[in-house]
Amino acid sequence: MHSTNSSKASIGGISRDRIAALRTSEANTFRKARPKSQAKVGNGLPGFFGGVPMHWMTDWPTPFPILVESAKGAAITDIDGNRLDDFCLGDTGSMFGHSPPPVARAIRRQARRGLTYMLPSEDALAIGPLLQERFGLPFWQIATTATDANRFALRVARAITGREKILVFNGCYHGSVDETMVRLVDGKAVNRPGLAGEFRDLTRMAKVIEFNDVAALQAALKDKDVACVIAEPVLTNSCMVLPDPGFHDALRKLTRAAGTLLLIDETHTITTGPGGYTRKFGLQPDLFVLGKPIAGGVPASVWGMSDEVASRYADYNRTKEPGYSGMGTTLSANPLQFAAMRATLEEVMTQENYARMDRLALRLDAGLTGVIDRYNLPWHVARVGARVEFICAPGPLRNGAEAETAHAPELEAAVHVALVNQGVLIAPFHNMMLISPATTGAQVNRLITAFATVAVRLTA
């Protein structure tokens, strides 16, 4: 079981002084290897607030952002000619590799036919049946981001149940859906810290409980005022938390008993298999969301409904006051999305590719665990399919509170930059690594070797 990650003198079992020394030396190495990048972006990208096109680019632990020249397969090359084995893969957006050839061909073909026109293309005829077959739900809609898809699905849930509240799990991630931006502090639901310009009490619309806590779930649903539980099958966006045996069965049973809908957000757990965690483990959601990787890197998302939800929503639409639903964006369901999505579903998200990804993820899991054991680090490795994460604390973790305590930003930042200097890129905000169909065994071996080198420097 997880215990406190850090003390005043150490973080994750490593002294703060050693971590600081590693971070400083690796930052210097990073700068020396990137003189062109430092000259161009070391003081920020011109014209952008904060020096970056998107604010979270400043959260990378490197001294300045890596300025990418090109990316192909499972590798990135920066403008200084440094090649990185890419295990971040756009933090899931490119989890099937950069520009998979079938997707690149589809984009080129569609670019000659027009990019958006608020009408379906012939690719749309194929996509509906593909989604039905792949994920098991009969009715689908297209959006542009998982945030949009989650928001729209929650609107449907509230519309057909007549209930206002939703329920989320502490430590969850569902994009920037407002009412999911809550957390538990000393057992009390509060707004997450750091929300820019948020003056509302988001807990008025949402209940929040710990993942894997069946008793808390039962208590939260007993008043039958929750429209929908929105859940990742595995908590993924900080330190990974796997479900306890039987948790998902209890979640489905209790939501049904309370007349509460269940939305499964597979945006990160699609690493599990071609049909996601839902298909592999027989989950039975009322609503389903998948974003980021569904179109091979082209912004797109999908959300699906069960027969019952679709029927109730159709009934609602027949009786509601006419007017704009507040659901949808002009660029959603455009033909470029259709083309890229069809290529991804038919030619990239194949059983063969997933089998290869899973084999290499198993190798990575075993290799990292071996290093942790060899150097007696109080860390552990968690995995969901092709998604692997080393966590700088004992495990396994059982809920969001433990995941937050296990997070070790100073240590993780030092490790991240040290890995970059050995030619390996992992996710910047947590120690997540993705295996793509393009990832090679040699790349996995290099990552394990680089991780061992960092472990030596932290423990010797």
Coordinates of C-alpha atoms in Angstrom, one line a residue:
M1 CA 0.0 0.0 0.0
H2 CA 1.1 3.5 -0.8
S3 CA 2.7 5.6 1.9
T4 CA 3.9 9.2 2.0
N5 CA 6.1 10.0 -0.9
S6 CA 8.3 12.7 0.5
S7 CA 9.9 14.1 3.6
K8 CA 11.7 17.3 4.1
A9 CA 15.0 15.8 3.1
S10 CA 13.9 13.5 0.3
I11 CA 11.4 12.9 -2.4
G12 CA 10.6 9.4 -3.6
G13 CA 13.4 8.0 -1.5
I14 CA 16.0 10.4 -3.2
S15 CA 17.6 13.3 -1.4
R16 CA 16.5 16.7 -2.5
D17 CA 20.1 17.8 -2.9
R18 CA 20.8 14.9 -5.3
I19 CA 17.6 15.7 -7.3
A20 CA 18.6 19.4 -7.6
A21 CA 22.1 18.5 -8.7
L22 CA 20.8 16.2 -11.4
R23 CA 18.3 18.8 -12.6
T24 CA 20.9 21.5 -12.9
S25 CA 23.5 19.4 -14.7
E26 CA 20.9 17.9 -17.1
A27 CA 19.5 21.4 -17.9
N28 CA 23.1 22.5 -18.9
T29 CA 23.5 19.4 -21.1
F30 CA 20.1 20.1 -22.7
R31 CA 21.1 23.7 -23.6
K32 CA 24.5 22.7 -25.0
A33 CA 22.8 20.2 -27.3
R34 CA 20.3 22.8 -28.7
P35 CA 22.0 26.1 -29.6
K36 CA 19.6 26.8 -32.5
S37 CA 16.6 26.1 -30.4
Q38 CA 17.9 28.2 -27.5
A39 CA 18.5 31.1 -29.9
K40 CA 15.0 30.9 -31.4
V41 CA 12.8 30.0 -28.4
G42 CA 15.0 30.3 -25.3
N43 CA 13.4 33.6 -24.5
G44 CA 10.0 32.6 -25.8
L45 CA 8.3 32.3 -29.1
P46 CA 7.7 35.9 -30.5
G47 CA 4.1 37.1 -30.5
F48 CA 2.7 34.5 -28.1
F49 CA 1.5 35.3 -24.6
G50 CA 4.0 33.7 -22.2
G51 CA 6.2 32.9 -25.1
V52 CA 4.2 29.8 -26.2
P53 CA 1.2 29.1 -28.4
M54 CA -0.5 27.1 -25.7
H55 CA 0.2 27.9 -22.0
W56 CA 0.9 24.3 -20.9
M57 CA 4.0 24.2 -23.2
T58 CA 5.8 26.1 -20.4
D59 CA 5.1 23.2 -18.1
W60 CA 7.6 21.0 -19.8
P61 CA 10.5 20.5 -17.4
T62 CA 13.1 21.2 -20.1
P63 CA 14.7 24.7 -19.9
F64 CA 12.8 25.7 -23.0
P65 CA 10.4 23.8 -25.3
I66 CA 11.9 21.5 -27.9
L67 CA 11.4 23.0 -31.3
V68 CA 10.4 20.2 -33.5
E69 CA 11.7 19.9 -37.1
S70 CA 9.8 16.7 -37.9
A71 CA 8.2 13.7 -36.4
K72 CA 7.7 10.3 -38.0
G73 CA 6.6 7.0 -36.6
A74 CA 7.8 6.9 -33.0
A75 CA 10.6 9.5 -33.3
I76 CA 10.9 13.3 -33.2
T77 CA 13.8 15.3 -34.6
D78 CA 14.4 18.9 -33.3
I79 CA 15.9 21.8 -35.3
D80 CA 19.3 21.0 -33.9
G81 CA 19.3 17.5 -35.3
N82 CA 18.7 15.7 -32.0
R83 CA 16.6 12.6 -32.5
L84 CA 14.3 11.4 -29.7
D85 CA 12.6 8.1 -29.3
D86 CA 9.1 9.4 -28.6
F87 CA 7.1 7.7 -25.9
C88 CA 5.0 10.8 -25.2
L89 CA 3.4 10.6 -28.6
G90 CA 1.5 13.9 -28.2
D91 CA 0.4 12.5 -24.8
T92 CA -2.0 10.1 -26.5
G93 CA -3.0 12.3 -29.5
S94 CA -0.4 10.5 -31.6
M95 CA -0.5 7.2 -29.8
F96 CA -0.6 5.3 -33.0
G97 CA 2.6 7.1 -34.2
H98 CA 3.2 10.3 -36.0
S99 CA 1.4 10.5 -39.3
P100 CA 0.5 6.9 -39.7
P101 CA 0.7 6.2 -43.5
P102 CA -3.0 5.3 -44.0
V103 CA -4.0 8.5 -42.2
A104 CA -1.5 10.6 -44.2
R105 CA -2.9 9.2 -47.4
A106 CA -6.4 9.9 -46.4
I107 CA -5.6 13.5 -45.4
R108 CA -3.9 14.1 -48.8
R109 CA -6.9 12.6 -50.6
Q110 CA -9.4 14.6 -48.7
A111 CA -7.4 17.9 -49.0
R112 CA -8.1 17.8 -52.7
R113 CA -11.8 17.5 -52.1
G114 CA -12.4 20.2 -49.5
L115 CA -11.8 20.4 -45.8
T116 CA -15.1 21.4 -44.3
Y117 CA -18.6 22.0 -45.6
M118 CA -21.2 21.2 -42.9
L119 CA -22.3 18.1 -44.8
P120 CA -21.3 14.4 -44.7
S121 CA -18.9 12.7 -47.1
E122 CA -19.0 9.1 -48.2
D123 CA -16.5 8.3 -45.5
A124 CA -19.3 9.0 -43.0
L125 CA -21.2 6.1 -44.4
A126 CA -18.5 3.7 -43.3
I127 CA -17.7 5.3 -39.9
G128 CA -21.1 4.8 -38.2
P129 CA -21.0 1.0 -38.7
L130 CA -17.3 1.0 -37.7
L131 CA -18.1 2.7 -34.4
Q132 CA -21.0 0.4 -33.7
E133 CA -18.9 -2.7 -34.4
R134 CA -15.9 -1.5 -32.5
F135 CA -17.4 -0.1 -29.4
G136 CA -20.8 -1.8 -29.1
L137 CA -23.1 1.2 -28.9
P138 CA -25.6 1.8 -31.6
F139 CA -25.8 5.6 -32.0
W140 CA -22.9 8.1 -32.4
Q141 CA -22.1 11.7 -32.8
I142 CA -18.8 13.4 -33.9
A143 CA -17.1 16.3 -32.0
T144 CA -13.7 17.8 -32.2
T145 CA -12.3 17.2 -28.7
A146 CA -13.0 14.8 -25.8
T147 CA -13.9 17.9 -23.8
D148 CA -16.6 18.7 -26.3
A149 CA -17.8 15.1 -26.5
N150 CA -18.0 14.8 -22.7
R151 CA -19.8 18.1 -22.3
F152 CA -22.4 17.1 -24.9
A153 CA -22.9 13.7 -23.5
L154 CA -23.5 15.1 -20.0
R155 CA -26.0 17.5 -21.5
V156 CA -27.9 14.6 -22.9
A157 CA -27.7 12.8 -19.5
R158 CA -29.2 15.8 -17.7
A159 CA -31.9 16.3 -20.4
I160 CA -33.3 12.8 -20.2
T161 CA -33.0 12.3 -16.4
G162 CA -34.1 15.7 -15.4
R163 CA -31.3 15.7 -12.8
E164 CA -28.6 18.4 -12.4
K165 CA -25.8 16.7 -10.6
I166 CA -23.0 14.5 -12.0
L167 CA -20.6 12.4 -10.1
V168 CA -16.8 12.3 -10.7
F169 CA -13.9 10.5 -9.1
N170 CA -11.2 12.4 -7.2
G171 CA -8.2 12.8 -9.5
C172 CA -10.1 12.2 -12.7
Y173 CA -9.4 13.8 -16.1
H174 CA -12.0 14.6 -18.6
G175 CA -10.5 17.5 -20.5
S176 CA -11.7 20.9 -19.4
V177 CA -15.3 20.0 -18.6
D178 CA -16.1 22.6 -15.9
E179 CA -18.0 20.4 -13.4
T180 CA -15.3 17.8 -13.4
M181 CA -12.8 20.4 -12.1
V182 CA -13.4 19.4 -8.5
R183 CA -11.5 17.4 -6.0
L184 CA -11.6 16.2 -2.4
V185 CA -9.7 18.0 0.4
D186 CA -9.9 16.5 3.8
G187 CA -13.0 14.6 2.6
K188 CA -14.8 17.8 1.4
A189 CA -15.5 18.6 -2.3
V190 CA -13.9 21.9 -3.5
N191 CA -13.0 23.5 -6.8
R192 CA -9.6 22.4 -8.1
P193 CA -6.9 25.0 -7.3
G194 CA -5.6 27.1 -10.1
L195 CA -8.8 27.4 -12.2
A196 CA -8.4 30.7 -14.1
G197 CA -11.3 33.0 -13.7
E198 CA -13.6 30.4 -12.1
F199 CA -15.9 32.2 -9.7
R200 CA -18.6 29.5 -9.5
D201 CA -18.9 26.8 -6.9
L202 CA -18.5 23.8 -9.2
T203 CA -19.4 21.4 -6.4
R204 CA -23.0 22.6 -6.6
M205 CA -23.3 20.7 -9.9
A206 CA -21.0 17.8 -9.0
K207 CA -20.4 15.2 -6.4
V208 CA -16.9 13.8 -6.0
I209 CA -15.8 10.6 -4.3
E210 CA -12.7 8.4 -4.3
F211 CA -12.1 5.8 -7.1
N212 CA -12.6 2.2 -5.9
D213 CA -14.7 3.3 -2.9
V214 CA -18.0 1.3 -3.4
A215 CA -19.5 2.4 -0.1
A216 CA -19.0 6.1 -1.0
L217 CA -20.5 5.5 -4.4
Q218 CA -23.6 3.9 -2.9
A219 CA -24.0 6.8 -0.5
A220 CA -23.5 9.4 -3.2
L221 CA -26.2 7.8 -5.4
K222 CA -28.8 7.1 -2.7
D223 CA -30.7 10.4 -3.1
K224 CA -31.2 9.6 -6.8
D225 CA -30.2 13.1 -7.8
V226 CA -27.2 12.2 -10.0
A227 CA -27.8 12.3 -13.7
C228 CA -24.6 10.7 -14.7
V229 CA -21.4 9.2 -13.4
I230 CA -18.5 10.1 -15.7
A231 CA -15.5 7.8 -15.3
E232 CA -12.2 6.8 -16.7
P233 CA -12.0 3.0 -16.5
V234 CA -8.5 3.6 -15.0
L235 CA -7.4 6.9 -13.4
T236 CA -4.6 8.0 -15.8
N237 CA -3.7 11.7 -15.7
S238 CA -1.5 11.9 -12.6
C239 CA -0.3 8.6 -11.2
M240 CA -2.1 5.7 -12.6
V241 CA -4.8 3.9 -10.4
L242 CA -6.2 0.6 -11.5
P243 CA -9.7 -0.5 -10.6
D244 CA -10.1 -3.0 -7.8
P245 CA -11.5 -6.4 -8.8
G246 CA -15.3 -6.0 -8.9
F247 CA -15.3 -2.2 -8.9
H248 CA -16.7 -1.8 -12.4
D249 CA -19.4 -4.4 -11.7
A250 CA -20.4 -2.5 -8.6
L251 CA -20.3 0.8 -10.5
R252 CA -22.7 -0.5 -13.2
K253 CA -25.0 -2.2 -10.7
L254 CA -25.3 0.8 -8.4
T255 CA -25.8 3.4 -11.2
R256 CA -28.6 1.3 -12.7
A257 CA -30.3 0.9 -9.3
A258 CA -30.2 4.7 -8.8
G259 CA -31.5 5.5 -12.4
T260 CA -28.1 7.2 -13.0
L261 CA -26.4 7.0 -16.4
L262 CA -22.8 5.8 -16.8
L263 CA -20.4 7.6 -19.1
I264 CA -17.1 5.8 -19.8
D265 CA -14.4 8.1 -21.1
E266 CA -11.8 6.0 -22.9
T267 CA -9.6 8.8 -24.2
H268 CA -6.6 7.5 -22.4
T269 CA -7.5 3.8 -21.8
I270 CA -8.0 3.1 -25.5
T271 CA -4.5 1.8 -25.1
T272 CA -6.2 -1.4 -23.7
G273 CA -7.3 -2.8 -27.1
P274 CA -9.1 -2.0 -30.3
G275 CA -12.4 -1.7 -28.4
G276 CA -10.9 0.0 -25.4
Y277 CA -11.1 -1.1 -21.8
T278 CA -14.9 -1.2 -22.3
R279 CA -14.8 -4.0 -24.9
K280 CA -12.0 -6.0 -23.3
F281 CA -13.5 -6.1 -19.8
G282 CA -17.2 -6.1 -20.8
L283 CA -18.2 -2.7 -19.4
Q284 CA -21.8 -1.7 -20.3
P285 CA -21.9 2.2 -20.5
D286 CA -24.9 4.2 -21.4
L287 CA -22.6 6.8 -22.9
F288 CA -19.1 6.4 -24.3
V289 CA -16.5 9.0 -25.2
L290 CA -13.2 8.7 -27.1
G291 CA -11.1 11.7 -28.2
K292 CA -7.5 12.4 -29.1
P293 CA -6.2 9.4 -31.0
I294 CA -9.4 8.4 -32.9
A295 CA -8.3 10.2 -36.1
G296 CA -4.6 9.5 -36.0
G297 CA -3.7 13.1 -34.8
V298 CA -6.4 15.1 -36.6
P299 CA -8.5 16.8 -33.9
A300 CA -11.6 14.6 -33.6
S301 CA -13.7 12.8 -31.0
V302 CA -16.8 10.6 -30.8
W303 CA -19.5 10.0 -28.3
G304 CA -22.0 7.1 -28.4
M305 CA -25.4 6.3 -26.8
S306 CA -27.1 3.1 -25.9
D307 CA -30.5 2.3 -27.5
E308 CA -32.3 3.4 -24.3
V309 CA -30.5 6.7 -24.1
A310 CA -31.0 7.4 -27.8
S311 CA -34.8 6.6 -27.4
R312 CA -35.2 8.8 -24.4
Y313 CA -33.2 11.6 -26.0
A314 CA -35.4 11.4 -29.1
D315 CA -38.5 11.7 -26.9
Y316 CA -36.9 14.7 -25.2
N317 CA -36.2 16.4 -28.5
R318 CA -39.8 16.0 -29.6
T319 CA -41.1 17.9 -26.5
K320 CA -38.4 20.4 -25.8
E321 CA -38.7 24.1 -26.7
P322 CA -37.3 24.8 -30.2
G323 CA -33.9 26.6 -30.4
Y324 CA -30.2 26.0 -30.4
S325 CA -29.2 23.0 -28.2
G326 CA -25.9 24.4 -27.1
M327 CA -24.3 21.3 -28.5
G328 CA -22.0 21.2 -31.5
T329 CA -19.3 23.3 -33.2
T330 CA -19.1 24.3 -36.8
L331 CA -16.0 22.3 -37.6
S332 CA -17.2 19.1 -35.9
A333 CA -18.0 16.2 -38.3
N334 CA -16.0 17.7 -41.1
P335 CA -14.8 15.5 -44.0
L336 CA -11.2 15.7 -43.0
Q337 CA -12.1 14.1 -39.6
F338 CA -14.2 11.5 -41.4
A339 CA -11.3 10.6 -43.8
A340 CA -8.7 10.4 -41.0
M341 CA -11.0 8.6 -38.6
R342 CA -11.9 5.9 -41.2
A343 CA -8.3 5.3 -42.0
T344 CA -7.5 5.0 -38.3
L345 CA -10.3 2.6 -37.5
E346 CA -9.9 0.4 -40.6
E347 CA -6.1 0.3 -41.0
V348 CA -4.4 1.5 -37.8
M349 CA -6.4 0.4 -34.8
T350 CA -6.1 -3.2 -35.8
Q351 CA -5.9 -6.3 -33.6
E352 CA -2.4 -7.0 -35.0
N353 CA -1.1 -3.6 -34.1
Y354 CA -2.5 -3.8 -30.6
A355 CA -0.9 -7.2 -30.1
R356 CA 2.4 -5.8 -31.0
M357 CA 1.9 -2.8 -28.8
D358 CA 1.0 -5.0 -25.9
R359 CA 4.0 -7.2 -26.2
L360 CA 6.4 -4.3 -26.2
A361 CA 4.5 -2.6 -23.3
L362 CA 5.0 -5.8 -21.3
R363 CA 8.7 -5.7 -22.1
L364 CA 8.9 -2.1 -21.0
D365 CA 6.9 -2.8 -17.8
A366 CA 9.3 -5.7 -16.9
G367 CA 12.4 -3.7 -17.8
L368 CA 11.5 -0.7 -15.7
T369 CA 10.4 -2.9 -12.8
G370 CA 13.7 -4.7 -13.0
V371 CA 15.6 -1.4 -12.7
I372 CA 13.5 -0.3 -9.8
D373 CA 14.1 -3.6 -8.0
R374 CA 17.8 -3.6 -8.8
Y375 CA 18.4 -0.2 -7.2
N376 CA 16.0 -0.6 -4.3
L377 CA 13.9 2.4 -5.4
P378 CA 10.6 2.8 -3.4
W379 CA 8.8 3.1 -6.8
H380 CA 6.5 0.9 -8.9
V381 CA 5.2 0.5 -12.4
A382 CA 1.6 0.6 -13.6
R383 CA 0.2 -0.4 -17.0
V384 CA -3.0 -0.4 -18.9
G385 CA -2.4 -2.0 -22.3
A386 CA 0.1 0.0 -24.3
R387 CA 0.2 2.8 -21.6
V388 CA 3.0 2.3 -19.0
E389 CA 3.9 4.6 -16.1
F390 CA 6.6 4.5 -13.5
I391 CA 5.5 6.1 -10.2
C392 CA 8.0 7.5 -7.7
A393 CA 6.2 6.0 -4.7
P394 CA 5.3 2.5 -3.5
G395 CA 2.2 0.9 -4.9
P396 CA -0.3 0.0 -6.0
L397 CA -2.3 3.1 -5.6
R398 CA -6.1 2.8 -5.0
N399 CA -7.5 6.3 -5.4
G400 CA -7.0 9.9 -6.4
A401 CA -5.8 11.1 -3.0
E402 CA -3.0 8.5 -3.0
A403 CA -2.1 9.3 -6.6
E404 CA -1.8 13.0 -5.7
T405 CA 0.5 12.2 -2.8
A406 CA 2.6 9.9 -5.0
H407 CA 3.2 12.6 -7.5
A408 CA 6.7 14.0 -7.1
P409 CA 7.1 16.9 -9.5
E410 CA 10.7 17.9 -8.7
L411 CA 12.0 14.3 -9.0
E412 CA 10.0 13.6 -12.1
A413 CA 11.2 16.8 -13.8
A414 CA 14.9 15.8 -13.2
V415 CA 14.3 12.3 -14.5
H416 CA 12.5 13.7 -17.5
V417 CA 15.3 16.0 -18.6
A418 CA 17.9 13.3 -18.0
L419 CA 16.0 10.9 -20.2
V420 CA 15.7 13.6 -23.0
N421 CA 19.5 14.0 -22.9
Q422 CA 19.8 10.3 -23.6
G423 CA 17.5 10.5 -26.5
V424 CA 14.2 9.5 -24.9
L425 CA 11.0 11.6 -24.6
I426 CA 8.2 10.7 -22.1
A427 CA 5.1 12.7 -21.2
P428 CA 5.9 16.0 -19.4
F429 CA 3.3 16.1 -16.6
H430 CA 3.6 12.6 -15.3
N431 CA 5.9 9.6 -16.1
M432 CA 3.7 8.2 -18.8
M433 CA 5.0 6.2 -21.8
L434 CA 3.1 5.0 -24.8
I435 CA 3.9 2.2 -27.2
S436 CA 2.7 2.7 -30.7
P437 CA 2.6 0.4 -33.7
A438 CA 5.7 2.1 -35.0
T439 CA 7.7 1.7 -31.7
T440 CA 10.5 -0.8 -32.0
G441 CA 12.1 -3.2 -29.6
A442 CA 15.3 -1.3 -29.9
Q443 CA 13.6 1.9 -28.8
V444 CA 12.1 0.1 -25.7
N445 CA 15.5 -1.3 -24.9
R446 CA 17.1 2.2 -25.1
L447 CA 14.4 3.6 -22.8
I448 CA 15.1 0.8 -20.2
T449 CA 18.9 1.5 -20.5
A450 CA 18.4 5.2 -20.1
F451 CA 16.2 4.7 -17.1
A452 CA 18.8 2.5 -15.5
T453 CA 21.4 5.2 -16.1
V454 CA 19.3 7.7 -14.3
A455 CA 18.7 5.3 -11.5
V456 CA 22.4 4.9 -11.0
R457 CA 22.9 8.7 -10.9
L458 CA 20.2 9.0 -8.3
T459 CA 21.4 6.2 -6.0
A460 CA 25.1 5.9 -6.4

